[in-house]
PDB file of C-alpha atoms and ligand atoms in Angstrom:
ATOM      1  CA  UNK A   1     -57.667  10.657 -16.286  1.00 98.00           C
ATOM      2  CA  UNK A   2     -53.467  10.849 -14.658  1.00 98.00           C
ATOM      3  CA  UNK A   3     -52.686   7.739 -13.772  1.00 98.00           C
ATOM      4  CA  UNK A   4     -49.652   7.354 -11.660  1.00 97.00           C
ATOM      5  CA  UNK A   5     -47.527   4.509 -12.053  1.00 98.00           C
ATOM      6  CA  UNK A   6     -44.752   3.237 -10.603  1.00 98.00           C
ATOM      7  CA  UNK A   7     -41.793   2.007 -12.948  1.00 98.00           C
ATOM      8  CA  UNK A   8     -39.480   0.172 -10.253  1.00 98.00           C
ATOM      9  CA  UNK A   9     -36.216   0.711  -9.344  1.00 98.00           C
ATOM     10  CA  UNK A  10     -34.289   0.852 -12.698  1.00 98.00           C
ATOM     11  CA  UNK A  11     -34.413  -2.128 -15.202  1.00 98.00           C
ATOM     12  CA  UNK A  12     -37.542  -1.732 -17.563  1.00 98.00           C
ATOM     13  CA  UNK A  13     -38.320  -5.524 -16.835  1.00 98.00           C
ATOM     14  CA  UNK A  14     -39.005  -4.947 -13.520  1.00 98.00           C
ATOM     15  CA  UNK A  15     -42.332  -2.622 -14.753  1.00 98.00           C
ATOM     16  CA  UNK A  16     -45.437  -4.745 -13.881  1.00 98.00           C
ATOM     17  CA  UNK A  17     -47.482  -6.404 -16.607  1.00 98.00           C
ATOM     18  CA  UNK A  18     -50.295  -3.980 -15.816  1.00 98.00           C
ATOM     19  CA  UNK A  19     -47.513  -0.478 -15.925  1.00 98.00           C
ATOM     20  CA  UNK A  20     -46.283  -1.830 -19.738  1.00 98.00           C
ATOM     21  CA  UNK A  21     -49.509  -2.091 -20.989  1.00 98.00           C
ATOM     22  CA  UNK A  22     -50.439   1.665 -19.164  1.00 98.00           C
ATOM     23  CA  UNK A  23     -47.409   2.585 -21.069  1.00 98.00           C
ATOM     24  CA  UNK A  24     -48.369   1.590 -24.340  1.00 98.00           C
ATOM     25  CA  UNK A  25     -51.757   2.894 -24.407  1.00 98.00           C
ATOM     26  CA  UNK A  26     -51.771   6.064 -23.139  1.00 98.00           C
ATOM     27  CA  UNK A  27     -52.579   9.166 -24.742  1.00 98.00           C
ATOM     28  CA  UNK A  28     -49.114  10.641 -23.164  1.00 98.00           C
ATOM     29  CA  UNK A  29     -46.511   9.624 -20.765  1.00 98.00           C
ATOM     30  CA  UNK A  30     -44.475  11.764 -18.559  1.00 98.00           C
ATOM     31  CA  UNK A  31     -41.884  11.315 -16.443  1.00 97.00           C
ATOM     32  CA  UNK A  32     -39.897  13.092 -14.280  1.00 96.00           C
ATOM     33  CA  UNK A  33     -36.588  12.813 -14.989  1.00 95.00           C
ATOM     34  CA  UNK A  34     -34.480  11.251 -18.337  1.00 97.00           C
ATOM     35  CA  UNK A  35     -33.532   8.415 -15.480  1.00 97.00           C
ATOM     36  CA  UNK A  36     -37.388   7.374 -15.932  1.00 98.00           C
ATOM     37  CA  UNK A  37     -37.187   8.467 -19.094  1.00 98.00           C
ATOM     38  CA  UNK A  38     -34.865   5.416 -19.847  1.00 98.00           C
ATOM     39  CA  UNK A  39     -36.565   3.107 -17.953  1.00 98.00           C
ATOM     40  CA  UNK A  40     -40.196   3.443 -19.709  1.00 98.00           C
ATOM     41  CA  UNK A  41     -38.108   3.782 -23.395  1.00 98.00           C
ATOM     42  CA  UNK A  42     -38.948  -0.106 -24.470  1.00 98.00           C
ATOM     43  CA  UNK A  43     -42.506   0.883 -24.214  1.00 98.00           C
ATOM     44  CA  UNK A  44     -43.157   4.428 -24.896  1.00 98.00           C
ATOM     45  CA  UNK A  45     -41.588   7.600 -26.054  1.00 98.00           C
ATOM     46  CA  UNK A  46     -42.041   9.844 -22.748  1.00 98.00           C
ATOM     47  CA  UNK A  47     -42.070  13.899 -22.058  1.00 98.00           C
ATOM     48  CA  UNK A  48     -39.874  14.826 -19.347  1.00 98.00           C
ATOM     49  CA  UNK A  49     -41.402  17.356 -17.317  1.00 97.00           C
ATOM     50  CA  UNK A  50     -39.588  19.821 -14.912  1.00 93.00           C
ATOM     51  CA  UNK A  51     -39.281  18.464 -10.952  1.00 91.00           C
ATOM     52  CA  UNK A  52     -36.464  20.609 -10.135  1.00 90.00           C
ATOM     53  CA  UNK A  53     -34.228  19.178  -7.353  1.00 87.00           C
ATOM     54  CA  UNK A  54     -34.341  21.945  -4.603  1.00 88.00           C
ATOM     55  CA  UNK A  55     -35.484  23.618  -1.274  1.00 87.00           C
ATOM     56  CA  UNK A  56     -37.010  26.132  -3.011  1.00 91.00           C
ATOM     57  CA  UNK A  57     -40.852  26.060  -2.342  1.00 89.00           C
ATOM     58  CA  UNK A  58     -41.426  29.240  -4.395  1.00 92.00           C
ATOM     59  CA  UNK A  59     -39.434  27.549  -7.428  1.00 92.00           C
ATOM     60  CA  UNK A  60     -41.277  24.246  -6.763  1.00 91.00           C
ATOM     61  CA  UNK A  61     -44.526  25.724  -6.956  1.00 91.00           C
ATOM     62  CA  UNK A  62     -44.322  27.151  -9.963  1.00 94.00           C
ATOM     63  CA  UNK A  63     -43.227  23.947 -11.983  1.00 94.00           C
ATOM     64  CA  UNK A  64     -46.050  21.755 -10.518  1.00 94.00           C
ATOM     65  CA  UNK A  65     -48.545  24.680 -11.598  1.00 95.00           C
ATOM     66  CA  UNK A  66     -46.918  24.068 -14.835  1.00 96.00           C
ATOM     67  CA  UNK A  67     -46.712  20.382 -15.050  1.00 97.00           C
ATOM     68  CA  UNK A  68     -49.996  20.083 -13.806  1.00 97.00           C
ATOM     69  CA  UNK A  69     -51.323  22.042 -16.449  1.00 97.00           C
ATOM     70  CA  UNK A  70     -49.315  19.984 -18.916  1.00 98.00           C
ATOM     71  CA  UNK A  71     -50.919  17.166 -17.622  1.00 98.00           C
ATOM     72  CA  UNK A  72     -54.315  18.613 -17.511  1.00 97.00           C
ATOM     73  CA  UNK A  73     -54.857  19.279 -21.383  1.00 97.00           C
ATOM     74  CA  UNK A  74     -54.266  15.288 -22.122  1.00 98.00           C
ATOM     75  CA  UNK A  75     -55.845  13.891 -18.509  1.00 98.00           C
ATOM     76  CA  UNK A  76     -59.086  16.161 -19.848  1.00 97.00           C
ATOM     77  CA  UNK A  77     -59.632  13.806 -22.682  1.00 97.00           C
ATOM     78  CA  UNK A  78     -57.849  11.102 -22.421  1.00 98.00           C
ATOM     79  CA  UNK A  79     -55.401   9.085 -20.245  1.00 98.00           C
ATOM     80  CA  UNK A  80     -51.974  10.616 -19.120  1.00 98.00           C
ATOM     81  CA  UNK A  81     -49.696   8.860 -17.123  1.00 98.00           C
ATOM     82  CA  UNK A  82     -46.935  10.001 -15.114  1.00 98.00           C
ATOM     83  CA  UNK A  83     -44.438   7.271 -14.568  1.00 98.00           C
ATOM     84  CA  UNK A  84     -42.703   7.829 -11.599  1.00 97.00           C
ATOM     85  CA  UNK A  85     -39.443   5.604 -10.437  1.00 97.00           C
ATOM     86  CA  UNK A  86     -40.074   2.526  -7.816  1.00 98.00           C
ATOM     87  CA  UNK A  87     -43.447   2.682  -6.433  1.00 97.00           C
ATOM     88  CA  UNK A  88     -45.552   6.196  -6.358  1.00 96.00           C
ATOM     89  CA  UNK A  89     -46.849   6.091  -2.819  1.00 95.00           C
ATOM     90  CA  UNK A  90     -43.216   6.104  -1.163  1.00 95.00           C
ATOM     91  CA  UNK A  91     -41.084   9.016  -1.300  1.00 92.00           C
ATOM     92  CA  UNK A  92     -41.849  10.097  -4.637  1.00 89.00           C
ATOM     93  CA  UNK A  93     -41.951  12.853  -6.559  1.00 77.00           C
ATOM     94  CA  UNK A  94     -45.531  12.845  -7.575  1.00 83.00           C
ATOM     95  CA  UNK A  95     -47.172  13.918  -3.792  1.00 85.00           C
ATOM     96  CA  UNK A  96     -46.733  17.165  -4.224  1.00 87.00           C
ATOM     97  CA  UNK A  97     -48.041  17.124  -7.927  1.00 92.00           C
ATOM     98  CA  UNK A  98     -51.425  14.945  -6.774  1.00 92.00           C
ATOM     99  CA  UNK A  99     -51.997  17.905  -4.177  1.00 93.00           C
ATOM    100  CA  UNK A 100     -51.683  20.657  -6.700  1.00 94.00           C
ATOM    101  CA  UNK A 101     -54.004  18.725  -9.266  1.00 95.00           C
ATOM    102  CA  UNK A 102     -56.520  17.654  -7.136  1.00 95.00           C
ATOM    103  CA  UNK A 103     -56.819  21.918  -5.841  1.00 96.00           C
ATOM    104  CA  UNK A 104     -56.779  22.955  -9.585  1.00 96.00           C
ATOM    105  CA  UNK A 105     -58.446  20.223 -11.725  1.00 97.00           C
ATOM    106  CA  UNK A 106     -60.830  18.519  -8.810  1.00 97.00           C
ATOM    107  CA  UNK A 107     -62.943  17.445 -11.919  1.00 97.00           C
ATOM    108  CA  UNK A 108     -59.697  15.410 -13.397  1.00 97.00           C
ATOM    109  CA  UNK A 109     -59.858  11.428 -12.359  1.00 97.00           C
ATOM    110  CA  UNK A 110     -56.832  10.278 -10.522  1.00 96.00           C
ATOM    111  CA  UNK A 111     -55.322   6.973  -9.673  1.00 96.00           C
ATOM    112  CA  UNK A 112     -52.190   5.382  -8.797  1.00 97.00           C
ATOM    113  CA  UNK A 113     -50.457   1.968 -10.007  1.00 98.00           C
ATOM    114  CA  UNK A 114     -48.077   0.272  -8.141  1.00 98.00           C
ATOM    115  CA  UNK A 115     -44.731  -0.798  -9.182  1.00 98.00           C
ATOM    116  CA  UNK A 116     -41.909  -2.136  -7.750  1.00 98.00           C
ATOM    117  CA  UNK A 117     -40.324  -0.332  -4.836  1.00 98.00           C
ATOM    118  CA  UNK A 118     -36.426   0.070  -3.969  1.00 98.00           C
ATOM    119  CA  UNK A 119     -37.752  -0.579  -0.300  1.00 97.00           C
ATOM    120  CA  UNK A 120     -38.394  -4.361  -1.048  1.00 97.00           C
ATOM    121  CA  UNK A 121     -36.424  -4.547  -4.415  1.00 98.00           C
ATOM    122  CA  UNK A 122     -32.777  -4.125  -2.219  1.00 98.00           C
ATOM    123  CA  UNK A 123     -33.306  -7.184  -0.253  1.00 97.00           C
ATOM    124  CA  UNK A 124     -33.315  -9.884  -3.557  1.00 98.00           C
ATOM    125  CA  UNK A 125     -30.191  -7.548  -5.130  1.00 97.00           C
ATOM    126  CA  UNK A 126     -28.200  -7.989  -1.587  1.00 98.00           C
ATOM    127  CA  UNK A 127     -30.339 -11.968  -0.744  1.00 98.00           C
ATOM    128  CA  UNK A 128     -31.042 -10.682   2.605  1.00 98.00           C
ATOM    129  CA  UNK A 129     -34.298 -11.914   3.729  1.00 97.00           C
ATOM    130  CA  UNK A 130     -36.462  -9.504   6.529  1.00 96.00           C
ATOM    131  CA  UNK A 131     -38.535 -12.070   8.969  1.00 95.00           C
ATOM    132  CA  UNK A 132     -38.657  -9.427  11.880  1.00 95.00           C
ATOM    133  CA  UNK A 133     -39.711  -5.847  12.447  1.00 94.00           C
ATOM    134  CA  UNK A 134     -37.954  -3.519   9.709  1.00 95.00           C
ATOM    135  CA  UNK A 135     -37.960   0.088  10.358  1.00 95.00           C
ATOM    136  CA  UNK A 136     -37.449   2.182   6.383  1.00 96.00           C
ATOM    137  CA  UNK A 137     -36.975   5.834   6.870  1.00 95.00           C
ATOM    138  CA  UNK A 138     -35.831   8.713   5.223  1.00 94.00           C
ATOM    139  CA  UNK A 139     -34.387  10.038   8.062  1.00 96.00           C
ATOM    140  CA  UNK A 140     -37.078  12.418   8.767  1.00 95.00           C
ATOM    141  CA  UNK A 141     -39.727  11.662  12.381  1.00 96.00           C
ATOM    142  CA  UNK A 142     -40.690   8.323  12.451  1.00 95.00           C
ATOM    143  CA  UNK A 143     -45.096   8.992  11.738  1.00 97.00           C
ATOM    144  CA  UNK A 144     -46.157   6.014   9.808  1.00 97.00           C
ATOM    145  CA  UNK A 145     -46.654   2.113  10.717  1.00 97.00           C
ATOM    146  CA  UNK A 146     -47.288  -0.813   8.401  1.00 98.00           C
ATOM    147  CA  UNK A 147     -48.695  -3.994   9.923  1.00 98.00           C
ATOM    148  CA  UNK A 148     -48.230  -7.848   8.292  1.00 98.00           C
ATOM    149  CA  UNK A 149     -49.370 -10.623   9.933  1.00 96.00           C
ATOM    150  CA  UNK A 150     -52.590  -8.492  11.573  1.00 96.00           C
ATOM    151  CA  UNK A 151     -55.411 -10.755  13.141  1.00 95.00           C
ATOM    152  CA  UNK A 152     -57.776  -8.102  15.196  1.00 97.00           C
ATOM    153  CA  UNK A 153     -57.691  -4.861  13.324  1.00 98.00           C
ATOM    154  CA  UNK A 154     -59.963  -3.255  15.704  1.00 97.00           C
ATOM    155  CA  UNK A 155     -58.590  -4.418  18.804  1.00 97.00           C
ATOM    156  CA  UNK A 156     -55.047  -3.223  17.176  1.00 98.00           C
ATOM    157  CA  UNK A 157     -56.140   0.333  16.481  1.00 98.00           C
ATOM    158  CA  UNK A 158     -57.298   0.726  20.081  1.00 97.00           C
ATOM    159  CA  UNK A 159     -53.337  -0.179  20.880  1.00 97.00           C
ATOM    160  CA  UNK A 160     -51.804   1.834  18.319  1.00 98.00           C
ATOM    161  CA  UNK A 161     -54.153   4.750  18.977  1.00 97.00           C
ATOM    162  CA  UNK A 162     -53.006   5.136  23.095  1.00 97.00           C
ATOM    163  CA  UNK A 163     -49.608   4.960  21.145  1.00 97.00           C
ATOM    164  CA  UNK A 164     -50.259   8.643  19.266  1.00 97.00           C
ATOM    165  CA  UNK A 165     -51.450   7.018  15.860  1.00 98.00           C
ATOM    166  CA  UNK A 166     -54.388   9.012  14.841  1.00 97.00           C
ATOM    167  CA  UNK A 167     -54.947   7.773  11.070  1.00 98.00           C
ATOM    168  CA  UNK A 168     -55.861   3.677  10.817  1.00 98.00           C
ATOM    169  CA  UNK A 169     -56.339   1.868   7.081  1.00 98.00           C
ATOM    170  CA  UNK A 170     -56.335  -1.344   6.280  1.00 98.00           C
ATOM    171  CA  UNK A 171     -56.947  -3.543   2.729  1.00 98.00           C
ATOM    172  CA  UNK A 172     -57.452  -7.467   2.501  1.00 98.00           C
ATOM    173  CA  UNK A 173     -56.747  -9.469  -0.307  1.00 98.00           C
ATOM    174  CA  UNK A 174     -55.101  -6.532  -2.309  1.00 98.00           C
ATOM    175  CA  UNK A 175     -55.758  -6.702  -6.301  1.00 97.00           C
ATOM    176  CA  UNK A 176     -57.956  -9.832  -6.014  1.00 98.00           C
ATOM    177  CA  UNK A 177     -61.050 -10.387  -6.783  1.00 98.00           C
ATOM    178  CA  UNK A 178     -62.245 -10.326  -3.043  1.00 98.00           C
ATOM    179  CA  UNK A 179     -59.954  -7.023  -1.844  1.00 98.00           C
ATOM    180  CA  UNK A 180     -61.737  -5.028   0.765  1.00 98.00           C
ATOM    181  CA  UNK A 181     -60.475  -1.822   2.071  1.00 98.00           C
ATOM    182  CA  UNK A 182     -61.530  -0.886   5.425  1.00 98.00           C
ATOM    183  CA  UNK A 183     -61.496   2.979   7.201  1.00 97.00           C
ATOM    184  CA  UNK A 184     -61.068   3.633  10.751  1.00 95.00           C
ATOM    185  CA  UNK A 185     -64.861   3.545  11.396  1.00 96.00           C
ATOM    186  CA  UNK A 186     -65.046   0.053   9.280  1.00 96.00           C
ATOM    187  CA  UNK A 187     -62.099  -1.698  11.245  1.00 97.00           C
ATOM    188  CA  UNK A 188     -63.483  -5.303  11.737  1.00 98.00           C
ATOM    189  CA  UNK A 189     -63.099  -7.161  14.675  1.00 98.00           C
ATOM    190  CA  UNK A 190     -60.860  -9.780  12.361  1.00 98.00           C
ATOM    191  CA  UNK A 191     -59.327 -10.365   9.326  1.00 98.00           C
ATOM    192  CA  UNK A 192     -57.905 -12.357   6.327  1.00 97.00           C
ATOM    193  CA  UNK A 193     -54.283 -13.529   6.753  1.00 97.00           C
ATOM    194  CA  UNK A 194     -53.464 -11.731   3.296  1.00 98.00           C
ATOM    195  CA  UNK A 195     -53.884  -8.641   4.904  1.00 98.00           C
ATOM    196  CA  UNK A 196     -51.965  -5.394   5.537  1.00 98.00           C
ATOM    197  CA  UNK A 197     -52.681  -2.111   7.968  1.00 98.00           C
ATOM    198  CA  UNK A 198     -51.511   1.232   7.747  1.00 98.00           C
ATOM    199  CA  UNK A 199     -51.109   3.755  10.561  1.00 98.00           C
ATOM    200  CA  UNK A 200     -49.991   7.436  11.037  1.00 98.00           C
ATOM    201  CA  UNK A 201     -49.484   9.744  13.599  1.00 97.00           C
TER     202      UNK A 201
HETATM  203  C1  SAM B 301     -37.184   9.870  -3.539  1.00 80.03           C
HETATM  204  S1  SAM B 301     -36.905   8.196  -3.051  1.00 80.03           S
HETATM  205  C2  SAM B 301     -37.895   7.352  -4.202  1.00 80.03           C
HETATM  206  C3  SAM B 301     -38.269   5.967  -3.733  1.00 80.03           C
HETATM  207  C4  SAM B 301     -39.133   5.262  -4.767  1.00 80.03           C
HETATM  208  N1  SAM B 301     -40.468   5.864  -4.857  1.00 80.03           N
HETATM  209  C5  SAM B 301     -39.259   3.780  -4.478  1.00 80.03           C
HETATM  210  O1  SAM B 301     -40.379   3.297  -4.210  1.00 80.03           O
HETATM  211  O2  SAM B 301     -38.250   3.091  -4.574  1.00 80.03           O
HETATM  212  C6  SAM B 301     -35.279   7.955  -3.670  1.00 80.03           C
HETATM  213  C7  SAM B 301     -34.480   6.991  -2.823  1.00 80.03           C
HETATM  214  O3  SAM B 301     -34.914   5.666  -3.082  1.00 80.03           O
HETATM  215  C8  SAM B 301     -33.809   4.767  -3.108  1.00 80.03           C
HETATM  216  N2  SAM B 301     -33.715   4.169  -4.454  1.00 80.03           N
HETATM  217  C9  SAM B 301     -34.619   4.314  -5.452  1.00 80.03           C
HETATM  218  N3  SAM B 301     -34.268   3.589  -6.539  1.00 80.03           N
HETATM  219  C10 SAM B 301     -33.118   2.970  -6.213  1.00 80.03           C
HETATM  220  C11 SAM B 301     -32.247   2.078  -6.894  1.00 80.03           C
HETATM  221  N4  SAM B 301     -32.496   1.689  -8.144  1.00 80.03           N
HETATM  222  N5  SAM B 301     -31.158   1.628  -6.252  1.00 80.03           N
HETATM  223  C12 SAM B 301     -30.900   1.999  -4.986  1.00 80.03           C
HETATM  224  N6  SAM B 301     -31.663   2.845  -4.277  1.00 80.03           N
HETATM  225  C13 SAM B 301     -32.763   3.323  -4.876  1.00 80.03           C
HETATM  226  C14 SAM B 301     -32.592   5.587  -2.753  1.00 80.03           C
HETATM  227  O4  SAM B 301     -32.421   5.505  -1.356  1.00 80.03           O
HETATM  228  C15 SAM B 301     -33.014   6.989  -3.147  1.00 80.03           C
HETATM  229  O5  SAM B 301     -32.305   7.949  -2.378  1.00 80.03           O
END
């Protein structure tokens, strides 16, 4: 199995309860830089593996085939994790990675772990609270929404979808006991207050 995790932004207390102990029991931990390196030290001895910072697709390419395969002969037969700075699913380094492992080892389980992301960390360093509509970008086209505070999914994705959004999730109750994740085609008519919706273009 790869795990993903997410190590936060930079201080290795900031790694969740559930990351450390990832960490420690793995079979091997990579990382993908000696930044992350660092960061997952207290807990584990990591392998930095090669994410080279460029345009180059053809260059890129060619170290995910290798990583993966790096990857591949621990995930086979036991847990590997690749611990990845802030949290995985935002503008990290692993996407590309995922895509190239689940084309050449579709057999090898995958998940991801969240951690602490510098998109909500910044606002306790700089004790600015957010109460209104935020936009975070990279600076790239603005494709993807995330909804607090949602009371009729269903009705919602009807708005958003006359709006150009074309891909609807939504999950209630994260990580509890009680967490349901919903598709498109699932979208109730209403929902928990702990509750949060995703939508893309
Ligand atoms: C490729 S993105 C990775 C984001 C990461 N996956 C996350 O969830 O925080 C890198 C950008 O995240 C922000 N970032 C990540 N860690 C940071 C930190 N410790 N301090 C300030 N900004 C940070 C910076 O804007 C940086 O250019």
């Amino acid at each position: 199995m790869l795990v993903v995790l997410g190590i936060g932004p930079g201080d290795s207390g900031l790694i969740t309860v559930r990351g450390a102990e990832l960490l420690r029991n793995a079979d091997k931990v990579f990382v993908p830089g000696n930044l992350a390196k660092k960061i997952v030290s207290p807990y584990v001895e990591a392998e930095v593996l090669n994410f080279p910072m460029t345009d180059d697709t053809e260059r890129i390419n060619q170290a995910m085939e290798m990583n993966c395969a790096t990857i591949a002969e621990v995930a086979r037969s036991g847990t590997a994790v690749l611990g990845v700075l802030g949290d995985p699913a935002f503008y990290s380094t692993y996407a590309r990675l995922w895509t190239v492992m689940s084309e050449r080892y579709p057999d090898i389980e995958r998940r991801l772990e969240p951690g602490v992301s510098s998109i909500t960390a910044f606002a306790s360093r700089l004790g600015v609270a957010v109460r209104s509509g935020v936009l975070v970008t990279d600076g790239s086209e603005q494709e993807c929404l995330v909804l607090l505070k949602v009371k009729r999914p269903r009705e919602k994705v009807d708005d958003l979808r006359s709006q150009g959004y074309k891909e609807f999730g939504l999950v209630e109750r994260m990580y509890m006991d009680d967490e349901r994740t919903y598709t498109e085609a699932e979208m109730p008519e209403s929902c928990d207050y702990m509750s949060v919706m995703f939508a893309r273009k």
